[in-house]
mmCIF file of C-alpha atoms and ligand atoms in Angstrom:
data_model
loop_
_atom_site.group_PDB
_atom_site.id
_atom_site.type_symbol
_atom_site.label_atom_id
_atom_site.label_comp_id
_atom_site.label_asym_id
_atom_site.label_seq_id
_atom_site.Cartn_x
_atom_site.Cartn_y
_atom_site.Cartn_z
ATOM 1 C CA MET A 1 80.223 88.564 -1.513
ATOM 2 C CA LEU A 2 82.562 91.639 -2.768
ATOM 3 C CA ALA A 3 82.537 92.753 -5.668
ATOM 4 C CA ILE A 4 85.759 93.716 -7.641
ATOM 5 C CA PRO A 5 85.572 97.027 -9.074
ATOM 6 C CA PRO A 6 87.245 99.090 -11.092
ATOM 7 C CA LEU A 7 90.678 100.282 -10.972
ATOM 8 C CA SER A 8 92.379 103.378 -10.794
ATOM 9 C CA LEU A 9 95.454 104.953 -10.760
ATOM 10 C CA TYR A 10 96.082 108.560 -8.544
ATOM 11 C CA ILE A 11 99.533 109.651 -9.341
ATOM 12 C CA HIS A 12 101.234 112.699 -6.763
ATOM 13 C CA ILE A 13 103.618 115.248 -8.119
ATOM 14 C CA PRO A 14 104.264 117.158 -4.851
ATOM 15 C CA TRP A 15 105.854 120.743 -5.868
ATOM 16 C CA CYS A 16 104.341 123.563 -7.466
ATOM 17 C CA VAL A 17 106.351 126.966 -8.037
ATOM 18 C CA ARG A 18 105.019 128.795 -4.980
ATOM 19 C CA LYS A 19 102.605 127.919 -2.623
ATOM 20 C CA CYS A 20 98.727 129.269 -2.921
ATOM 21 C CA PRO A 21 98.096 130.726 0.154
ATOM 22 C CA TYR A 22 94.606 128.828 0.271
ATOM 23 C CA CYS A 23 95.919 125.785 -0.838
ATOM 24 C CA ASP A 24 95.597 122.525 2.127
ATOM 25 C CA PHE A 25 97.547 119.952 -0.034
ATOM 26 C CA ASN A 26 99.997 118.107 -0.687
ATOM 27 C CA SER A 27 102.088 120.675 -2.358
ATOM 28 C CA HIS A 28 106.057 121.951 -1.733
ATOM 29 C CA ARG A 29 107.328 125.079 -3.251
ATOM 30 C CA ALA A 30 110.236 123.662 -5.475
ATOM 31 C CA ASP A 31 113.175 124.945 -4.905
ATOM 32 C CA GLY A 32 114.685 125.450 -8.516
ATOM 33 C CA ALA A 33 114.037 122.565 -10.922
ATOM 34 C CA PRO A 34 112.134 118.641 -9.170
ATOM 35 C CA PRO A 35 113.738 115.821 -8.538
ATOM 36 C CA GLU A 36 112.209 114.447 -11.874
ATOM 37 C CA SER A 37 114.086 110.902 -13.166
ATOM 38 C CA SER A 38 114.259 110.041 -8.985
ATOM 39 C CA TYR A 39 110.820 110.971 -8.627
ATOM 40 C CA VAL A 40 109.778 109.518 -11.884
ATOM 41 C CA ASN A 41 112.101 105.781 -10.457
ATOM 42 C CA ALA A 42 110.847 106.401 -7.103
ATOM 43 C CA LEU A 43 106.619 105.783 -8.692
ATOM 44 C CA LEU A 44 107.541 103.165 -10.502
ATOM 45 C CA ALA A 45 109.271 101.154 -7.214
ATOM 46 C CA ASP A 46 105.680 101.870 -5.875
ATOM 47 C CA LEU A 47 103.871 100.720 -8.016
ATOM 48 C CA GLU A 48 105.663 97.503 -8.202
ATOM 49 C CA ARG A 49 104.556 97.482 -4.459
ATOM 50 C CA GLU A 50 101.631 97.921 -5.033
ATOM 51 C CA LEU A 51 100.847 95.468 -7.621
ATOM 52 C CA PRO A 52 100.368 91.909 -6.226
ATOM 53 C CA ALA A 53 97.804 93.274 -4.982
ATOM 54 C CA VAL A 54 95.997 93.756 -7.858
ATOM 55 C CA ALA A 55 97.637 90.827 -9.272
ATOM 56 C CA GLY A 56 95.451 89.967 -13.711
ATOM 57 C CA ARG A 57 93.176 94.105 -13.119
ATOM 58 C CA THR A 58 93.456 95.937 -15.654
ATOM 59 C CA VAL A 59 93.633 99.775 -14.717
ATOM 60 C CA GLU A 60 90.539 101.851 -16.095
ATOM 61 C CA THR A 61 91.828 105.714 -15.626
ATOM 62 C CA ILE A 62 94.901 107.362 -14.469
ATOM 63 C CA PHE A 63 94.756 110.488 -12.793
ATOM 64 C CA ILE A 64 98.159 112.794 -12.119
ATOM 65 C CA GLY A 65 97.237 115.580 -9.978
ATOM 66 C CA GLY A 66 98.799 117.324 -7.164
ATOM 67 C CA GLY A 67 100.464 119.992 -7.568
ATOM 68 C CA THR A 68 101.829 121.239 -10.107
ATOM 69 C CA PRO A 69 102.256 118.271 -12.839
ATOM 70 C CA SER A 70 102.317 120.557 -15.784
ATOM 71 C CA LEU A 71 106.226 121.310 -13.491
ATOM 72 C CA PHE A 72 107.501 118.267 -15.025
ATOM 73 C CA GLY A 73 108.693 117.819 -18.993
ATOM 74 C CA ALA A 74 106.540 116.255 -20.969
ATOM 75 C CA ASP A 75 109.552 113.679 -21.045
ATOM 76 C CA ALA A 76 109.204 112.675 -17.400
ATOM 77 C CA ILE A 77 105.513 112.592 -18.005
ATOM 78 C CA GLY A 78 106.068 109.683 -20.891
ATOM 79 C CA ALA A 79 108.338 108.099 -18.846
ATOM 80 C CA LEU A 80 106.070 107.485 -16.207
ATOM 81 C CA LEU A 81 102.774 106.182 -18.637
ATOM 82 C CA ALA A 82 105.760 104.388 -20.526
ATOM 83 C CA GLY A 83 106.471 102.440 -16.753
ATOM 84 C CA VAL A 84 102.951 101.965 -15.460
ATOM 85 C CA ARG A 85 102.095 100.496 -19.095
ATOM 86 C CA ALA A 86 105.391 97.779 -18.457
ATOM 87 C CA ARG A 87 104.351 96.694 -15.688
ATOM 88 C CA VAL A 88 100.628 96.473 -15.729
ATOM 89 C CA GLU A 89 97.319 96.314 -18.103
ATOM 90 C CA VAL A 90 96.003 99.933 -19.187
ATOM 91 C CA ALA A 91 92.587 100.098 -20.484
ATOM 92 C CA GLU A 92 93.216 100.566 -24.655
ATOM 93 C CA GLU A 93 90.147 104.113 -23.912
ATOM 94 C CA ALA A 94 90.785 104.738 -20.864
ATOM 95 C CA GLU A 95 90.602 108.564 -19.481
ATOM 96 C CA ILE A 96 94.406 109.210 -18.714
ATOM 97 C CA THR A 97 94.095 113.104 -17.170
ATOM 98 C CA LEU A 98 97.080 115.159 -16.199
ATOM 99 C CA GLU A 99 96.698 118.239 -13.830
ATOM 100 C CA ALA A 100 97.957 122.413 -15.511
ATOM 101 C CA ASN A 101 98.472 125.292 -14.408
ATOM 102 C CA PRO A 102 98.514 128.106 -16.442
ATOM 103 C CA GLY A 103 101.613 129.612 -15.237
ATOM 104 C CA THR A 104 103.389 126.628 -16.558
ATOM 105 C CA ALA A 105 101.121 126.389 -19.683
ATOM 106 C CA GLU A 106 103.325 125.365 -23.232
ATOM 107 C CA SER A 107 102.493 124.999 -26.668
ATOM 108 C CA GLY A 108 105.497 122.432 -26.926
ATOM 109 C CA LYS A 109 105.285 120.769 -23.831
ATOM 110 C CA PHE A 110 100.983 119.942 -23.804
ATOM 111 C CA ARG A 111 102.150 118.967 -26.739
ATOM 112 C CA GLY A 112 104.389 116.198 -25.767
ATOM 113 C CA PHE A 113 101.707 115.636 -23.084
ATOM 114 C CA ARG A 114 98.977 114.672 -25.399
ATOM 115 C CA GLU A 115 101.801 112.627 -28.198
ATOM 116 C CA ALA A 116 102.688 110.342 -24.099
ATOM 117 C CA GLY A 117 98.921 109.091 -23.795
ATOM 118 C CA VAL A 118 98.218 111.675 -21.736
ATOM 119 C CA ASN A 119 94.110 112.816 -22.916
ATOM 120 C CA ARG A 120 92.207 114.652 -20.429
ATOM 121 C CA LEU A 121 93.717 118.103 -19.049
ATOM 122 C CA SER A 122 92.409 119.449 -15.543
ATOM 123 C CA ILE A 123 93.634 123.592 -15.759
ATOM 124 C CA GLY A 124 93.951 125.637 -12.389
ATOM 125 C CA VAL A 125 92.361 128.881 -13.260
ATOM 126 C CA GLN A 126 90.712 129.289 -10.828
ATOM 127 C CA SER A 127 89.038 133.325 -11.697
ATOM 128 C CA PHE A 128 90.114 135.157 -14.926
ATOM 129 C CA GLU A 129 90.532 138.468 -12.696
ATOM 130 C CA PRO A 130 93.455 140.271 -12.529
ATOM 131 C CA GLU A 131 92.626 141.408 -8.485
ATOM 132 C CA PRO A 132 91.592 138.076 -7.572
ATOM 133 C CA LEU A 133 94.391 135.567 -9.336
ATOM 134 C CA ARG A 134 96.815 138.601 -6.862
ATOM 135 C CA ARG A 135 94.774 137.862 -3.681
ATOM 136 C CA LEU A 136 94.903 134.002 -4.338
ATOM 137 C CA GLY A 137 98.957 134.315 -5.190
ATOM 138 C CA ARG A 138 98.428 132.337 -8.510
ATOM 139 C CA ILE A 139 101.409 132.670 -11.075
ATOM 140 C CA HIS A 140 98.961 132.928 -14.146
ATOM 141 C CA GLY A 141 97.589 136.248 -14.748
ATOM 142 C CA ARG A 142 94.082 136.604 -16.907
ATOM 143 C CA GLU A 143 95.866 135.838 -20.383
ATOM 144 C CA GLU A 144 97.977 133.016 -19.164
ATOM 145 C CA ALA A 145 93.968 131.712 -18.010
ATOM 146 C CA LEU A 146 92.844 132.346 -21.509
ATOM 147 C CA ARG A 147 96.089 130.892 -23.375
ATOM 148 C CA ALA A 148 95.892 128.043 -21.415
ATOM 149 C CA ALA A 149 92.664 126.311 -22.911
ATOM 150 C CA ASP A 150 93.688 127.517 -25.994
ATOM 151 C CA LEU A 151 97.371 125.935 -25.894
ATOM 152 C CA ALA A 152 95.041 122.410 -25.218
ATOM 153 C CA ARG A 153 92.857 122.479 -27.640
ATOM 154 C CA GLU A 154 95.889 122.856 -30.120
ATOM 155 C CA ALA A 155 97.781 120.312 -28.384
ATOM 156 C CA GLY A 156 94.718 118.112 -29.348
ATOM 157 C CA PHE A 157 93.307 118.232 -26.135
ATOM 158 C CA ASP A 158 89.327 118.511 -27.070
ATOM 159 C CA ASN A 159 88.665 116.642 -23.470
ATOM 160 C CA PHE A 160 90.156 119.884 -20.593
ATOM 161 C CA ASN A 161 89.121 121.011 -17.830
ATOM 162 C CA LEU A 162 88.391 124.561 -16.209
ATOM 163 C CA ASP A 163 88.919 124.783 -12.018
ATOM 164 C CA LEU A 164 86.774 127.666 -10.643
ATOM 165 C CA MET A 165 87.223 128.711 -7.789
ATOM 166 C CA PHE A 166 83.523 131.664 -5.722
ATOM 167 C CA GLY A 167 82.921 133.298 -2.639
ATOM 168 C CA LEU A 168 86.658 134.671 -3.444
ATOM 169 C CA PRO A 169 87.647 137.485 -1.206
ATOM 170 C CA GLU A 170 85.551 141.006 -1.933
ATOM 171 C CA GLN A 171 83.619 138.883 -4.806
ATOM 172 C CA SER A 172 80.546 139.696 -6.175
ATOM 173 C CA PRO A 173 77.483 137.823 -7.500
ATOM 174 C CA ASP A 174 78.242 139.435 -10.742
ATOM 175 C CA GLN A 175 81.968 138.649 -10.541
ATOM 176 C CA ALA A 176 81.583 135.521 -10.037
ATOM 177 C CA LEU A 177 79.086 134.841 -13.204
ATOM 178 C CA GLU A 178 81.269 137.156 -15.056
ATOM 179 C CA ASP A 179 83.978 134.443 -14.538
ATOM 180 C CA LEU A 180 82.138 131.269 -14.918
ATOM 181 C CA GLN A 181 81.110 133.418 -18.452
ATOM 182 C CA THR A 182 84.546 133.451 -19.995
ATOM 183 C CA ALA A 183 84.745 129.866 -18.485
ATOM 184 C CA ILE A 184 82.471 128.627 -20.511
ATOM 185 C CA GLY A 185 83.125 130.500 -23.280
ATOM 186 C CA LEU A 186 86.177 128.781 -23.931
ATOM 187 C CA GLY A 187 84.203 125.500 -24.308
ATOM 188 C CA PRO A 188 85.701 122.841 -21.953
ATOM 189 C CA THR A 189 84.001 119.328 -21.462
ATOM 190 C CA HIS A 190 84.268 119.828 -17.822
ATOM 191 C CA LEU A 191 83.519 122.740 -15.295
ATOM 192 C CA SER A 192 84.734 122.290 -11.461
ATOM 193 C CA PHE A 193 83.014 125.198 -9.771
ATOM 194 C CA TYR A 194 84.690 125.337 -6.044
ATOM 195 C CA GLN A 195 83.450 127.459 -3.463
ATOM 196 C CA LEU A 196 87.054 128.590 -1.486
ATOM 197 C CA THR A 197 87.403 127.032 1.770
ATOM 198 C CA LEU A 198 89.119 128.167 4.766
ATOM 199 C CA GLU A 199 91.566 124.539 5.121
ATOM 200 C CA PRO A 200 93.213 125.234 8.671
ATOM 201 C CA ASN A 201 96.925 125.093 8.265
ATOM 202 C CA THR A 202 96.904 127.682 5.534
ATOM 203 C CA LEU A 203 97.580 131.207 5.438
ATOM 204 C CA PHE A 204 94.123 132.430 4.783
ATOM 205 C CA HIS A 205 93.434 130.443 8.287
ATOM 206 C CA LYS A 206 95.741 131.916 10.075
ATOM 207 C CA TYR A 207 94.407 135.378 8.403
ATOM 208 C CA PRO A 208 91.760 135.123 6.968
ATOM 209 C CA PRO A 209 90.792 137.734 3.972
ATOM 210 C CA PRO A 210 87.503 138.818 3.883
ATOM 211 C CA LEU A 211 85.262 136.473 2.432
ATOM 212 C CA PRO A 212 81.126 137.521 0.957
ATOM 213 C CA GLU A 213 78.801 137.316 3.478
ATOM 214 C CA ASP A 214 76.245 133.168 2.604
ATOM 215 C CA ASP A 215 73.553 135.099 0.870
ATOM 216 C CA ALA A 216 76.190 136.299 -2.115
ATOM 217 C CA ILE A 217 77.709 132.732 -1.707
ATOM 218 C CA TRP A 218 74.353 131.104 -1.904
ATOM 219 C CA ALA A 219 73.622 133.104 -5.090
ATOM 220 C CA MET A 220 77.518 133.002 -6.783
ATOM 221 C CA GLN A 221 75.780 128.959 -6.197
ATOM 222 C CA ARG A 222 72.430 128.843 -6.979
ATOM 223 C CA GLU A 223 73.011 131.269 -10.607
ATOM 224 C CA GLY A 224 76.833 129.359 -11.972
ATOM 225 C CA GLN A 225 74.668 126.001 -11.382
ATOM 226 C CA ALA A 226 71.752 127.592 -13.462
ATOM 227 C CA ARG A 227 73.980 129.097 -16.449
ATOM 228 C CA LEU A 228 75.805 126.139 -16.812
ATOM 229 C CA ALA A 229 72.633 124.493 -16.739
ATOM 230 C CA GLU A 230 72.159 126.944 -19.446
ATOM 231 C CA HIS A 231 75.285 125.511 -21.607
ATOM 232 C CA GLY A 232 74.643 121.847 -20.700
ATOM 233 C CA TYR A 233 77.085 121.261 -18.174
ATOM 234 C CA CYS A 234 75.078 118.633 -15.932
ATOM 235 C CA GLN A 235 75.860 118.852 -12.471
ATOM 236 C CA TYR A 236 76.642 115.176 -11.105
ATOM 237 C CA GLU A 237 78.567 116.102 -7.737
ATOM 238 C CA VAL A 238 78.955 118.796 -5.516
ATOM 239 C CA SER A 239 80.856 120.566 -7.903
ATOM 240 C CA ALA A 240 81.468 118.828 -10.964
ATOM 241 C CA TYR A 241 79.832 119.209 -14.364
ATOM 242 C CA GLY A 242 80.052 117.843 -17.186
ATOM 243 C CA GLN A 243 78.978 117.980 -21.038
ATOM 244 C CA GLU A 244 77.276 114.636 -22.316
ATOM 245 C CA GLY A 245 79.698 112.441 -21.931
ATOM 246 C CA PHE A 246 82.778 113.716 -19.952
ATOM 247 C CA ARG A 247 81.463 113.134 -16.648
ATOM 248 C CA CYS A 248 85.377 112.884 -15.210
ATOM 249 C CA ARG A 249 85.747 108.842 -14.983
ATOM 250 C CA HIS A 250 88.359 109.004 -12.870
ATOM 251 C CA ASN A 251 86.487 110.699 -9.791
ATOM 252 C CA LEU A 252 83.526 109.213 -10.723
ATOM 253 C CA ASN A 253 85.372 105.732 -9.261
ATOM 254 C CA TYR A 254 85.692 107.637 -5.920
ATOM 255 C CA TRP A 255 82.667 108.316 -5.773
ATOM 256 C CA ARG A 256 81.191 105.511 -6.204
ATOM 257 C CA PHE A 257 84.218 102.898 -3.895
ATOM 258 C CA GLY A 258 86.152 101.642 -6.582
ATOM 259 C CA ASP A 259 89.072 101.050 -6.373
ATOM 260 C CA TYR A 260 92.484 103.081 -6.514
ATOM 261 C CA LEU A 261 95.704 102.643 -6.107
ATOM 262 C CA GLY A 262 98.242 105.486 -4.835
ATOM 263 C CA LEU A 263 101.624 106.142 -5.933
ATOM 264 C CA GLY A 264 103.503 108.954 -4.713
ATOM 265 C CA ALA A 265 104.586 111.764 -2.146
ATOM 266 C CA GLY A 266 100.862 111.551 0.818
ATOM 267 C CA ALA A 267 99.457 109.288 -2.170
ATOM 268 C CA HIS A 268 95.851 107.382 -0.353
ATOM 269 C CA GLY A 269 94.615 104.622 -1.938
ATOM 270 C CA LYS A 270 92.117 101.855 -1.656
ATOM 271 C CA VAL A 271 92.028 97.832 -2.817
ATOM 272 C CA THR A 272 89.010 95.475 -2.440
ATOM 273 C CA ASP A 273 90.290 91.591 -2.124
ATOM 274 C CA PRO A 274 86.771 90.087 -2.859
ATOM 275 C CA LYS A 275 89.066 86.835 -1.969
ATOM 276 C CA THR A 276 89.386 87.462 1.866
ATOM 277 C CA GLY A 277 86.600 89.997 1.675
ATOM 278 C CA THR A 278 88.270 92.387 2.829
ATOM 279 C CA ILE A 279 89.526 96.370 2.122
ATOM 280 C CA THR A 280 92.410 98.346 2.472
ATOM 281 C CA ARG A 281 93.485 101.775 2.322
ATOM 282 C CA THR A 282 97.099 102.225 1.978
ATOM 283 C CA TRP A 283 98.707 105.745 2.201
ATOM 284 C CA LYS A 284 102.326 107.304 1.701
ATOM 285 C CA ILE A 285 104.800 109.296 3.355
ATOM 286 C CA LYS A 286 104.394 113.104 2.870
ATOM 287 C CA HIS A 287 107.249 114.559 2.929
ATOM 288 C CA PRO A 288 108.275 115.094 -0.968
ATOM 289 C CA GLN A 289 112.002 114.687 0.197
ATOM 290 C CA HIS A 290 111.274 111.409 3.042
ATOM 291 C CA TYR A 291 108.918 109.499 0.723
ATOM 292 C CA LEU A 292 112.443 109.885 -2.105
ATOM 293 C CA ASP A 293 115.006 108.878 0.852
ATOM 294 C CA ALA A 294 112.222 105.952 1.272
ATOM 295 C CA ALA A 295 112.163 105.051 -2.148
ATOM 296 C CA GLY A 296 112.550 100.717 -1.727
ATOM 297 C CA GLN A 297 111.837 100.376 1.794
ATOM 298 C CA PRO A 298 108.580 100.018 1.597
ATOM 299 C CA GLU A 299 108.183 99.839 5.199
ATOM 300 C CA ARG A 300 109.629 103.825 5.748
ATOM 301 C CA GLN A 301 107.346 104.479 2.668
ATOM 302 C CA GLY A 302 103.569 104.308 4.211
ATOM 303 C CA GLY A 303 101.533 102.236 5.374
ATOM 304 C CA ARG A 304 98.241 100.311 5.406
ATOM 305 C CA LYS A 305 95.173 99.781 6.968
ATOM 306 C CA LYS A 306 91.722 96.791 6.586
ATOM 307 C CA VAL A 307 88.592 98.728 7.067
ATOM 308 C CA GLU A 308 86.141 97.819 9.215
ATOM 309 C CA ARG A 309 83.081 96.039 8.739
ATOM 310 C CA ASP A 310 80.989 98.733 10.103
ATOM 311 C CA GLU A 311 83.237 101.299 9.269
ATOM 312 C CA LEU A 312 82.572 100.653 5.389
ATOM 313 C CA PRO A 313 78.484 101.652 5.164
ATOM 314 C CA PHE A 314 79.281 105.531 6.183
ATOM 315 C CA GLU A 315 82.812 105.712 3.856
ATOM 316 C CA PHE A 316 80.590 104.423 1.500
ATOM 317 C CA LEU A 317 77.801 107.254 1.355
ATOM 318 C CA MET A 318 80.318 109.887 2.546
ATOM 319 C CA ASN A 319 81.416 108.999 -1.492
ATOM 320 C CA ALA A 320 78.746 107.807 -3.157
ATOM 321 C CA LEU A 321 76.067 110.565 -1.443
ATOM 322 C CA ARG A 322 78.436 113.126 -3.490
ATOM 323 C CA LEU A 323 76.890 112.114 -6.497
ATOM 324 C CA ARG A 324 73.814 113.960 -7.793
ATOM 325 C CA GLU A 325 72.082 110.643 -8.883
ATOM 326 C CA GLY A 326 73.026 109.229 -5.915
ATOM 327 C CA PHE A 327 73.998 104.939 -6.059
ATOM 328 C CA ALA A 328 72.033 102.097 -7.447
ATOM 329 C CA GLU A 329 71.267 100.317 -4.210
ATOM 330 C CA ALA A 330 72.415 96.939 -5.588
ATOM 331 C CA LEU A 331 76.005 98.662 -6.022
ATOM 332 C CA PHE A 332 75.887 98.872 -1.950
ATOM 333 C CA PHE A 333 76.111 95.546 -1.531
ATOM 334 C CA GLU A 334 78.772 95.494 -4.119
ATOM 335 C CA ARG A 335 81.596 97.318 -3.204
ATOM 336 C CA THR A 336 80.514 96.821 0.740
ATOM 337 C CA GLY A 337 78.988 93.239 0.571
ATOM 338 C CA LEU A 338 76.951 94.200 3.528
ATOM 339 C CA PRO A 339 72.691 94.557 2.703
ATOM 340 C CA VAL A 340 71.167 98.462 2.294
ATOM 341 C CA GLU A 341 69.532 97.035 5.157
ATOM 342 C CA ILE A 342 72.018 97.215 7.074
ATOM 343 C CA LEU A 343 71.500 101.088 7.126
ATOM 344 C CA GLU A 344 68.580 101.075 8.704
ATOM 345 C CA PRO A 345 66.760 102.931 10.837
ATOM 346 C CA LYS A 346 68.669 105.938 9.785
ATOM 347 C CA LEU A 347 67.995 105.040 6.264
ATOM 348 C CA SER A 348 64.155 104.974 7.070
ATOM 349 C CA ALA A 349 64.696 108.487 9.280
ATOM 350 C CA CYS A 350 66.570 110.236 6.640
ATOM 351 C CA LEU A 351 63.660 108.761 3.546
ATOM 352 C CA ASP A 352 60.793 109.937 5.807
ATOM 353 C CA GLU A 353 62.271 113.402 6.275
ATOM 354 C CA GLY A 354 63.236 114.280 3.008
ATOM 355 C CA TRP A 355 66.716 114.224 3.538
ATOM 356 C CA LEU A 356 67.136 111.412 0.886
ATOM 357 C CA GLU A 357 64.628 109.606 -1.642
ATOM 358 C CA ARG A 358 63.939 106.393 -3.277
ATOM 359 C CA ARG A 359 63.559 105.858 -6.813
ATOM 360 C CA ASN A 360 63.878 103.296 -9.597
ATOM 361 C CA GLY A 361 66.385 101.530 -7.046
ATOM 362 C CA PHE A 362 68.924 104.214 -6.689
ATOM 363 C CA LEU A 363 68.534 106.088 -3.767
ATOM 364 C CA ARG A 364 70.295 109.789 -3.402
ATOM 365 C CA CYS A 365 69.759 113.012 -1.420
ATOM 366 C CA THR A 366 66.228 114.643 -2.173
ATOM 367 C CA GLU A 367 67.288 118.613 -2.653
ATOM 368 C CA THR A 368 67.346 119.747 0.666
ATOM 369 C CA GLY A 369 69.205 117.006 1.467
ATOM 370 C CA TYR A 370 71.788 118.082 -0.652
ATOM 371 C CA ASN A 371 72.041 121.319 0.243
ATOM 372 C CA PHE A 372 73.130 120.100 3.833
ATOM 373 C CA LEU A 373 74.676 116.564 2.389
ATOM 374 C CA ASP A 374 77.131 116.974 6.014
ATOM 375 C CA ASN A 375 73.780 116.910 8.061
ATOM 376 C CA VAL A 376 73.017 113.961 5.561
ATOM 377 C CA LEU A 377 75.860 112.265 6.244
ATOM 378 C CA GLN A 378 76.211 113.030 10.108
ATOM 379 C CA ARG A 379 73.372 110.664 10.519
ATOM 380 C CA PHE A 380 74.925 107.703 9.640
ATOM 381 C CA LEU A 381 77.884 107.868 10.920
ATOM 382 C CA ARG A 382 77.879 105.631 14.001
HETATM 383 C C1 SAM B 401 96.169 120.048 -6.859
HETATM 384 S S1 SAM B 401 94.473 121.938 -7.469
HETATM 385 C C2 SAM B 401 94.936 121.736 -9.445
HETATM 386 C C3 SAM B 401 96.176 121.920 -10.254
HETATM 387 C C4 SAM B 401 97.551 123.029 -9.783
HETATM 388 N N1 SAM B 401 97.797 123.179 -8.412
HETATM 389 C C5 SAM B 401 96.545 123.805 -9.880
HETATM 390 O O1 SAM B 401 96.007 124.519 -8.534
HETATM 391 O O2 SAM B 401 96.570 124.615 -10.628
HETATM 392 C C6 SAM B 401 93.278 120.714 -7.377
HETATM 393 C C7 SAM B 401 92.460 122.554 -7.697
HETATM 394 O O3 SAM B 401 91.609 122.468 -5.927
HETATM 395 C C8 SAM B 401 90.972 124.048 -6.064
HETATM 396 N N2 SAM B 401 91.203 123.943 -3.491
HETATM 397 C C9 SAM B 401 92.765 124.689 -4.053
HETATM 398 N N3 SAM B 401 92.100 124.727 -2.722
HETATM 399 C C10 SAM B 401 90.951 125.353 -2.068
HETATM 400 C C11 SAM B 401 90.121 125.838 -1.602
HETATM 401 N N4 SAM B 401 90.947 126.203 -0.260
HETATM 402 N N5 SAM B 401 89.273 125.595 -1.786
HETATM 403 C C12 SAM B 401 88.147 125.315 -2.696
HETATM 404 N N6 SAM B 401 88.844 125.027 -3.701
HETATM 405 C C13 SAM B 401 90.256 124.148 -3.511
HETATM 406 C C14 SAM B 401 91.320 124.298 -7.013
HETATM 407 O O4 SAM B 401 90.250 124.843 -8.044
HETATM 408 C C15 SAM B 401 92.098 123.439 -7.761
HETATM 409 O O5 SAM B 401 92.837 123.792 -8.865
HETATM 410 S S1 SF4 B 402 98.771 125.227 -7.648
HETATM 411 FE FE1 SF4 B 402 97.935 124.613 -6.917
HETATM 412 S S2 SF4 B 402 98.198 122.871 -5.942
HETATM 413 FE FE2 SF4 B 402 100.265 123.958 -5.585
HETATM 414 S S3 SF4 B 402 99.252 125.747 -3.814
HETATM 415 FE FE3 SF4 B 402 98.048 126.514 -5.806
HETATM 416 S S4 SF4 B 402 96.525 125.506 -5.176
HETATM 417 FE FE4 SF4 B 402 98.063 124.436 -4.574
#
């Protein structure tokens, strides 16, 4: 029997000042001001259609991601969150995150986000060095990156994340560590430290920049982890590091195979129905204008599909094995409705070969398994 998992809300804002050459997110250059109020209305109509599937449940976390949600004014974000609260119960202690680009950081705006109920900012810094920032096509420079963290704190965000990338074109391990040290010096509660990847359908994929050698990237990752640990940032997921008590609750719910409604252009959702014992995945039309045009016509706005029983184990593992702590064996049953033995004989093989380990009722990757996570997951593909 499936248990009812915690419920989150993901809200996608699909516009950016311009498109970064490495980015494959559903983000579109805004020609002029984005249509804030019609988009907020479309998001709320989208929410209303999703609500019957989660009747009586409370939203534990909200993540307003992008694109660049900080392009929107505080009034629009205020109207959005008020509209959400008017339609669904939001926990008093809910974590409410908004992604911000340092190039769109303003003190009045950040204060307005805080007043609207946002209690966590995630700031896309990527690097503090002028040359890498230029090559990444970022709209901000070093000073703006430094200032964004100060503005966040001044606006009352004592809980904020900085996104940094490493393995940047021609970056040396020392330069990556220098960026990390600068970020740590700003005192965020959380740091996301992503290796730059060349994603299909991006400019960087078509015209690859000169990336550092594998050994150098490996050194950045290893020494970065050590530096973060020295300063109290504990790695709990492949790219996520948090101070004690500041792991991202929203992302943890994804990785623990919790439920989430996905609102907005291109947003994905996952909802469990314990009565029928089914899990459904939902998605919304990707292009912002098409999404807006289809508002009010659910059949045009997206799709939904039941996750088949034999797809569940891999889907669960793909998320849960990203966590350093792995997962409680009991959670596997609660979230998939299947006994953990269904993973046999592959599970025993991975335990025997030293990819996975079992400890205190938890299954998780060993150090080696974690470094070759894709290979471990491959083993569980049908
Ligand atoms: C949706 S963006 C964050 C907010 C905002 N749009 C920004 O860029 O400032 C999420 C994060 O994913 C990371 N990211 C995006 N594309 C990436 C790539 N190709 N490789 C590694 N990390 C990437 C960046 O650190 C980025 O801040
Ligand atoms: S600002 Fe963020 S979401 Fe927008 S294109 Fe750049 S990386 Fe992608």
